[in-house]
GROMACS .gro file of C-alpha atoms in nm:
model
  333
    1LEU     CA    1   0.000   0.000   0.000
    2SER     CA    2   0.148   0.333  -0.099
    3ARG     CA    3   0.196   0.599   0.162
    4GLY     CA    4   0.016   0.845  -0.063
    5ALA     CA    5  -0.298   0.632  -0.068
    6PHE     CA    6  -0.320   0.634   0.309
    7LEU     CA    7  -0.224   0.998   0.345
    8ARG     CA    8  -0.555   1.082   0.178
    9LEU     CA    9  -0.728   0.948   0.489
   10GLY     CA   10  -0.769   1.162   0.798
   11ALA     CA   11  -0.762   1.048   1.157
   12SER     CA   12  -1.135   1.123   1.192
   13ALA     CA   13  -1.262   0.855   0.955
   14THR     CA   14  -1.639   0.841   1.007
   15LEU     CA   15  -1.945   0.748   0.813
   16GLY     CA   16  -1.914   1.072   0.618
   17LEU     CA   17  -1.586   0.948   0.473
   18PHE     CA   18  -1.779   0.682   0.286
   19ALA     CA   19  -2.078   0.891   0.176
   20ALA     CA   20  -2.013   0.860  -0.197
   21THR     CA   21  -2.127   0.542  -0.370
   22ALA     CA   22  -1.836   0.317  -0.468
   23GLU     CA   23  -1.807   0.257  -0.839
   24GLY     CA   24  -1.947  -0.079  -0.939
   25ALA     CA   25  -2.086  -0.151  -0.594
   26SER     CA   26  -2.415  -0.345  -0.590
   27SER     CA   27  -2.490  -0.237  -0.233
   28PRO     CA   28  -2.476   0.100  -0.060
   29PRO     CA   29  -2.131   0.202   0.069
   30SER     CA   30  -2.273   0.245   0.418
   31ILE     CA   31  -2.568   0.121   0.622
   32ILE     CA   32  -2.709   0.173   0.969
   33SER     CA   33  -2.763  -0.127   1.196
   34LYS     CA   34  -2.904  -0.084   1.549
   35GLY     CA   35  -2.820   0.285   1.531
   36ARG     CA   36  -2.458   0.215   1.439
   37PRO     CA   37  -2.301   0.311   1.103
   38PHE     CA   38  -2.129   0.035   0.903
   39VAL     CA   39  -1.911   0.074   0.592
   40SER     CA   40  -1.892  -0.180   0.311
   41LEU     CA   41  -1.559  -0.346   0.247
   42PRO     CA   42  -1.556  -0.256  -0.125
   43SER     CA   43  -1.606   0.109  -0.030
   44LEU     CA   44  -1.339   0.086   0.239
   45ALA     CA   45  -1.098  -0.074  -0.007
   46LYS     CA   46  -1.154   0.209  -0.253
   47GLN     CA   47  -1.089   0.472   0.011
   48LEU     CA   48  -0.768   0.295   0.120
   49GLY     CA   49  -0.644   0.231  -0.232
   50LEU     CA   50  -0.659  -0.145  -0.183
   51LYS     CA   51  -0.791  -0.431  -0.395
   52CYS     CA   52  -1.102  -0.608  -0.269
   53ALA     CA   53  -1.150  -0.979  -0.331
   54ALA     CA   54  -1.466  -1.138  -0.193
   55GLY     CA   55  -1.479  -1.513  -0.133
   56PRO     CA   56  -1.767  -1.728  -0.007
   57ASP     CA   57  -1.702  -1.635   0.357
   58THR     CA   58  -1.397  -1.409   0.368
   59THR     CA   59  -1.324  -1.078   0.197
   60ARG     CA   60  -0.962  -0.969   0.157
   61LEU     CA   61  -0.842  -0.612   0.113
   62SER     CA   62  -0.483  -0.610  -0.005
   63GLY     CA   63  -0.201  -0.403  -0.145
   64PRO     CA   64   0.180  -0.399  -0.129
   65GLY     CA   65   0.271  -0.506   0.222
   66VAL     CA   66  -0.087  -0.496   0.352
   67SER     CA   67  -0.361  -0.756   0.390
   68LEU     CA   68  -0.692  -0.724   0.573
   69ASP     CA   69  -0.915  -1.031   0.602
   70PHE     CA   70  -1.275  -1.004   0.721
   71THR     CA   71  -1.498  -1.310   0.768
   72ARG     CA   72  -1.876  -1.325   0.756
   73ASN     CA   73  -2.039  -1.321   1.101
   74ARG     CA   74  -1.705  -1.291   1.278
   75SER     CA   75  -1.609  -1.004   1.508
   76SER     CA   76  -1.240  -0.994   1.424
   77ALA     CA   77  -1.014  -0.910   1.135
   78LEU     CA   78  -0.675  -1.044   1.036
   79ILE     CA   79  -0.447  -0.745   0.985
   80ASN     CA   80  -0.133  -0.872   0.813
   81GLY     CA   81  -0.217  -1.213   0.958
   82GLN     CA   82  -0.265  -1.085   1.314
   83ASP     CA   83  -0.606  -1.126   1.480
   84VAL     CA   84  -0.763  -0.795   1.591
   85TRP     CA   85  -1.107  -0.813   1.752
   86LEU     CA   86  -1.366  -0.557   1.645
   87ALA     CA   87  -1.658  -0.396   1.825
   88SER     CA   88  -1.916  -0.596   1.629
   89THR     CA   89  -1.948  -0.891   1.396
   90THR     CA   90  -1.939  -0.821   1.026
   91LEU     CA   91  -2.274  -0.768   0.859
   92GLU     CA   92  -2.371  -0.900   0.517
   93GLN     CA   93  -2.600  -0.736   0.265
   94ALA     CA   94  -2.642  -0.842  -0.097
   95GLY     CA   95  -2.324  -1.046  -0.080
   96GLN     CA   96  -2.108  -0.764   0.061
   97LEU     CA   97  -1.958  -0.748   0.409
   98TYR     CA   98  -1.977  -0.440   0.631
   99ILE     CA   99  -1.779  -0.342   0.942
  100PRO     CA  100  -1.849  -0.067   1.198
  101SER     CA  101  -1.731   0.265   1.056
  102SER     CA  102  -1.574   0.351   1.392
  103GLU     CA  103  -1.331   0.062   1.349
  104VAL     CA  104  -1.153   0.251   1.073
  105THR     CA  105  -1.043   0.506   1.332
  106ASN     CA  106  -1.026   0.275   1.633
  107SER     CA  107  -0.852  -0.030   1.483
  108LEU     CA  108  -0.733   0.004   1.123
  109LEU     CA  109  -0.565   0.345   1.101
  110PRO     CA  110  -0.373   0.317   1.432
  111ILE     CA  111  -0.213  -0.003   1.303
  112LEU     CA  112  -0.180   0.072   0.932
  113LEU     CA  113  -0.119   0.446   0.939
  114PRO     CA  114  -0.039   0.569   1.289
  115GLN     CA  115   0.140   0.876   1.149
  116ARG     CA  116  -0.202   1.022   1.072
  117PHE     CA  117  -0.239   1.070   1.448
  118ALA     CA  118   0.091   1.260   1.490
  119PRO     CA  119   0.254   1.391   1.698
  120ALA     CA  120   0.369   1.060   1.837
  121PRO     CA  121   0.409   1.038   2.215
  122ARG     CA  122   0.753   1.007   2.367
  123LEU     CA  123   0.872   0.670   2.496
  124ALA     CA  124   1.150   0.707   2.751
  125HIS     CA  125   0.998   0.573   3.075
  126ILE     CA  126   0.816   0.237   3.085
  127MET     CA  127   0.616   0.128   3.389
  128ILE     CA  128   0.586  -0.251   3.423
  129ASP     CA  129   0.294  -0.368   3.633
  130PRO     CA  130   0.326  -0.727   3.761
  131GLY     CA  131  -0.036  -0.827   3.820
  132HIS     CA  132  -0.172  -0.938   4.158
  133GLY     CA  133   0.059  -0.985   4.459
  134GLY     CA  134   0.048  -1.029   4.835
  135LYS     CA  135  -0.291  -1.155   4.953
  136ASP     CA  136  -0.408  -1.172   4.589
  137PRO     CA  137  -0.243  -1.475   4.423
  138GLY     CA  138  -0.431  -1.442   4.094
  139THR     CA  139  -0.492  -1.758   3.895
  140MET     CA  140  -0.331  -2.078   4.022
  141ASN     CA  141  -0.222  -2.424   3.912
  142THR     CA  142  -0.166  -2.602   4.242
  143ALA     CA  143  -0.048  -2.925   4.079
  144ARG     CA  144   0.246  -2.738   3.924
  145ALA     CA  145   0.281  -2.484   4.206
  146LEU     CA  146   0.214  -2.195   3.969
  147LEU     CA  147   0.082  -1.867   4.108
  148GLU     CA  148  -0.001  -1.583   3.874
  149LYS     CA  149   0.142  -1.326   4.117
  150ALA     CA  150   0.479  -1.504   4.114
  151LEU     CA  151   0.483  -1.553   3.737
  152THR     CA  152   0.407  -1.187   3.663
  153LEU     CA  153   0.680  -1.068   3.897
  154ASP     CA  154   0.928  -1.317   3.751
  155ILE     CA  155   0.857  -1.192   3.397
  156ALA     CA  156   0.880  -0.828   3.510
  157LEU     CA  157   1.219  -0.882   3.671
  158ARG     CA  158   1.344  -1.055   3.356
  159LEU     CA  159   1.204  -0.783   3.131
  160ARG     CA  160   1.339  -0.484   3.321
  161PRO     CA  161   1.710  -0.533   3.235
  162LEU     CA  162   1.626  -0.607   2.871
  163LEU     CA  163   1.446  -0.275   2.835
  164GLN     CA  164   1.713  -0.092   3.035
  165LYS     CA  165   1.976  -0.225   2.796
  166ARG     CA  166   1.786  -0.050   2.516
  167GLY     CA  167   1.814   0.277   2.706
  168PHE     CA  168   1.466   0.297   2.860
  169LYS     CA  169   1.404   0.410   3.212
  170VAL     CA  170   1.206   0.123   3.369
  171SER     CA  171   0.996   0.124   3.686
  172LEU     CA  172   0.780  -0.144   3.847
  173THR     CA  173   0.454  -0.091   4.031
  174ARG     CA  174   0.579  -0.366   4.265
  175SER     CA  175   0.915  -0.542   4.285
  176THR     CA  176   0.825  -0.775   4.574
  177ASP     CA  177   0.528  -0.989   4.676
  178VAL     CA  178   0.305  -0.707   4.800
  179PHE     CA  179  -0.063  -0.631   4.743
  180LEU     CA  180  -0.171  -0.326   4.544
  181ASP     CA  181  -0.526  -0.214   4.479
  182LEU     CA  182  -0.615  -0.204   4.111
  183GLU     CA  183  -0.666   0.173   4.124
  184ASP     CA  184  -0.320   0.224   4.273
  185ARG     CA  185  -0.139   0.073   3.976
  186PRO     CA  186  -0.226   0.335   3.709
  187ALA     CA  187  -0.194   0.602   3.978
  188ILE     CA  188   0.168   0.498   4.033
  189ALA     CA  189   0.234   0.528   3.659
  190ASN     CA  190   0.062   0.867   3.641
  191GLN     CA  191   0.251   1.002   3.942
  192ALA     CA  192   0.581   0.886   3.792
  193LYS     CA  193   0.485   1.048   3.459
  194ALA     CA  194   0.555   0.720   3.280
  195ASP     CA  195   0.529   0.715   2.902
  196PHE     CA  196   0.390   0.362   2.881
  197PHE     CA  197   0.217   0.116   3.113
  198LEU     CA  198   0.261  -0.260   3.062
  199SER     CA  199   0.045  -0.477   3.287
  200LEU     CA  200   0.144  -0.845   3.303
  201HIS     CA  201  -0.105  -1.126   3.367
  202PHE     CA  202  -0.181  -1.495   3.307
  203ASN     CA  203  -0.513  -1.659   3.229
  204ALA     CA  204  -0.724  -1.951   3.349
  205SER     CA  205  -1.015  -2.113   3.168
  206ALA     CA  206  -1.132  -2.453   3.044
  207PRO     CA  207  -0.840  -2.702   3.026
  208ALA     CA  208  -0.824  -2.700   2.645
  209VAL     CA  209  -0.789  -2.321   2.617
  210ARG     CA  210  -0.437  -2.185   2.574
  211GLY     CA  211  -0.239  -1.907   2.410
  212GLN     CA  212  -0.164  -1.537   2.443
  213GLU     CA  213  -0.385  -1.231   2.415
  214THR     CA  214  -0.330  -0.859   2.456
  215TYR     CA  215  -0.581  -0.595   2.564
  216ALA     CA  216  -0.608  -0.223   2.499
  217LEU     CA  217  -0.876  -0.005   2.657
  218THR     CA  218  -1.217  -0.024   2.489
  219PRO     CA  219  -1.287   0.290   2.279
  220ALA     CA  220  -1.572   0.517   2.385
  221GLY     CA  221  -1.901   0.410   2.230
  222ASP     CA  222  -1.809   0.040   2.215
  223PHE     CA  223  -1.875  -0.257   2.438
  224SER     CA  224  -1.579  -0.445   2.580
  225PHE     CA  225  -1.481  -0.779   2.431
  226GLY     CA  226  -1.745  -1.046   2.485
  227GLN     CA  227  -2.002  -0.802   2.623
  228THR     CA  228  -2.327  -0.665   2.482
  229THR     CA  229  -2.422  -0.448   2.779
  230GLY     CA  230  -2.245  -0.210   3.012
  231SER     CA  231  -2.093   0.134   2.999
  232THR     CA  232  -1.969   0.277   2.670
  233SER     CA  233  -1.869   0.617   2.807
  234ALA     CA  234  -1.531   0.778   2.750
  235LEU     CA  235  -1.258   0.725   3.009
  236PRO     CA  236  -0.932   0.914   3.076
  237GLY     CA  237  -0.731   0.630   2.923
  238ASN     CA  238  -0.917   0.669   2.593
  239ARG     CA  239  -0.704   0.974   2.515
  240SER     CA  240  -0.427   0.730   2.420
  241ASN     CA  241  -0.640   0.490   2.213
  242THR     CA  242  -0.428   0.517   1.900
  243TRP     CA  243  -0.097   0.441   2.068
  244SER     CA  244  -0.232   0.170   2.297
  245THR     CA  245  -0.381  -0.003   1.992
  246LEU     CA  246  -0.056   0.020   1.796
  247ALA     CA  247   0.150  -0.106   2.090
  248GLY     CA  248  -0.094  -0.389   2.160
  249TYR     CA  249  -0.078  -0.500   1.800
  250VAL     CA  250   0.302  -0.516   1.778
  251VAL     CA  251   0.343  -0.672   2.124
  252GLN     CA  252   0.090  -0.943   2.042
  253ARG     CA  253   0.273  -1.018   1.716
  254GLU     CA  254   0.598  -1.069   1.904
  255LEU     CA  255   0.435  -1.293   2.165
  256VAL     CA  256   0.289  -1.514   1.894
  257ALA     CA  257   0.619  -1.525   1.705
  258LYS     CA  258   0.821  -1.611   2.017
  259VAL     CA  259   0.576  -1.872   2.144
  260PRO     CA  260   0.468  -2.056   1.828
  261GLU     CA  261   0.322  -2.342   2.031
  262GLY     CA  262   0.051  -2.115   2.170
  263GLU     CA  263  -0.271  -1.995   2.014
  264ASP     CA  264  -0.293  -1.639   1.884
  265ARG     CA  265  -0.591  -1.507   2.078
  266GLY     CA  266  -0.547  -1.163   1.926
  267LEU     CA  267  -0.567  -0.799   2.026
  268LYS     CA  268  -0.884  -0.732   2.224
  269ARG     CA  269  -1.047  -0.440   2.406
  270ALA     CA  270  -1.168  -0.427   2.765
  271ARG     CA  271  -1.223  -0.171   3.039
  272TRP     CA  272  -0.973  -0.320   3.283
  273LYS     CA  273  -0.937  -0.092   3.585
  274VAL     CA  274  -0.560  -0.072   3.544
  275LEU     CA  275  -0.611   0.090   3.202
  276THR     CA  276  -0.908   0.321   3.258
  277THR     CA  277  -0.737   0.611   3.437
  278LEU     CA  278  -0.398   0.605   3.267
  279ALA     CA  279  -0.248   0.933   3.151
  280CYS     CA  280  -0.026   0.747   2.903
  281PRO     CA  281  -0.069   0.461   2.653
  282GLY     CA  282  -0.094   0.119   2.811
  283ILE     CA  283  -0.185  -0.243   2.750
  284LEU     CA  284  -0.260  -0.556   2.952
  285VAL     CA  285  -0.095  -0.879   2.837
  286GLU     CA  286  -0.217  -1.231   2.919
  287SER     CA  287   0.085  -1.450   2.838
  288GLY     CA  288  -0.064  -1.798   2.875
  289PHE     CA  289  -0.313  -2.017   3.064
  290VAL     CA  290  -0.201  -2.176   3.389
  291SER     CA  291  -0.510  -2.399   3.355
  292ASN     CA  292  -0.381  -2.555   3.032
  293ALA     CA  293  -0.143  -2.849   3.071
  294ARG     CA  294   0.091  -2.746   2.788
  295ASP     CA  295   0.099  -2.375   2.880
  296ALA     CA  296   0.151  -2.463   3.246
  297ALA     CA  297   0.438  -2.699   3.166
  298LEU     CA  298   0.607  -2.425   2.966
  299LEU     CA  299   0.547  -2.157   3.229
  300GLY     CA  300   0.719  -2.377   3.484
  301THR     CA  301   1.049  -2.348   3.296
  302PRO     CA  302   1.284  -2.048   3.330
  303ALA     CA  303   1.367  -2.071   2.959
  304HIS     CA  304   1.006  -2.015   2.857
  305ARG     CA  305   0.961  -1.727   3.098
  306GLN     CA  306   1.275  -1.570   2.953
  307SER     CA  307   1.127  -1.613   2.605
  308LEU     CA  308   0.815  -1.429   2.716
  309ALA     CA  309   1.025  -1.145   2.857
  310SER     CA  310   1.223  -1.134   2.532
  311ALA     CA  311   0.901  -1.116   2.329
  312LEU     CA  312   0.771  -0.827   2.538
  313ASP     CA  313   1.106  -0.652   2.506
  314GLN     CA  314   1.102  -0.694   2.128
  315GLY     CA  315   0.742  -0.576   2.112
  316MET     CA  316   0.825  -0.257   2.299
  317ALA     CA  317   1.126  -0.207   2.072
  318ARG     CA  318   0.904  -0.236   1.765
  319TYR     CA  319   0.660   0.012   1.917
  320ALA     CA  320   0.948   0.253   1.982
  321THR     CA  321   1.064   0.212   1.621
  322ALA     CA  322   0.714   0.290   1.494
  323LEU     CA  323   0.704   0.609   1.702
  324GLY     CA  324   1.047   0.704   1.572
  325ASN     CA  325   0.935   0.648   1.214
  326ILE     CA  326   0.641   0.879   1.270
  327ARG     CA  327   0.865   1.153   1.405
  328SER     CA  328   1.103   1.118   1.111
  329GLY     CA  329   0.822   1.108   0.855
  330ALA     CA  330   0.891   0.748   0.751
  331VAL     CA  331   0.612   0.503   0.688
  332ALA     CA  332   0.533   0.311   1.008
  333ARG     CA  333   0.400  -0.042   0.980
   0.00000   0.00000   0.00000
């Protein structure tokens, strides 16, 4: 995809962006469903300067170095092969797929063209937040003596020197086994004037479920992942939506690449308390399931935990490179 094609798009992509009928389209370029505007994929492809190829279930938008795959009745998209969950399932009308218009701003442009949201924030001070601690053990696998609070602190202590070696100032919300209220964690980052907040966690679910997933804060107007009710109001952390989305995308890519045995559970959105009041970009990372036999076996080994720390380090490095490219005027992918 040429830089010029994307530079024609503004950061405030809304339904109005797609008001003109796409040439050759058999359906309208936009529709309203349950009071929410949706844009057709052929119209979106035209606006982005991409080719649109519709299959029986999946529609691909593609160009040099870019591929976007949307599947009928699925609430996620593959962006360059990486799963990114959307605010709603795709809709179908007359054989064409539609996605929420807000997702152009909330999901696509931050990943594909973050320079449209310049100026980029600085990234000098990273706050690592090892989840749980003290009286709160988090998720547990008693058979393997795995406690989430111990795993998150172990990863944080492995990650800190890796990031410091790259020249970052690195702080931890906790460096020992102490309890912190959820509200205290973003407050610590805000008081320290951190440039990024990285909250570390591990999952538990049905025994067959495994893999890694990364969360950014849900954009205003949307429901959090897996929910159809609840608040959709704006939160202080939403001011950094673009950069949290970009960071979440690149960090998740590195986790999947470093841990090929796991399942890519994608970039998701939720109103986790540790993200809602942040004054800087931030993400929450779930780096495996202690309830899954294979994940748990891996998490019990220092080598695997070092691989996770290395993946997070590489993800933050890629995020830093993207911000640097924006400042220099280079294309950021």
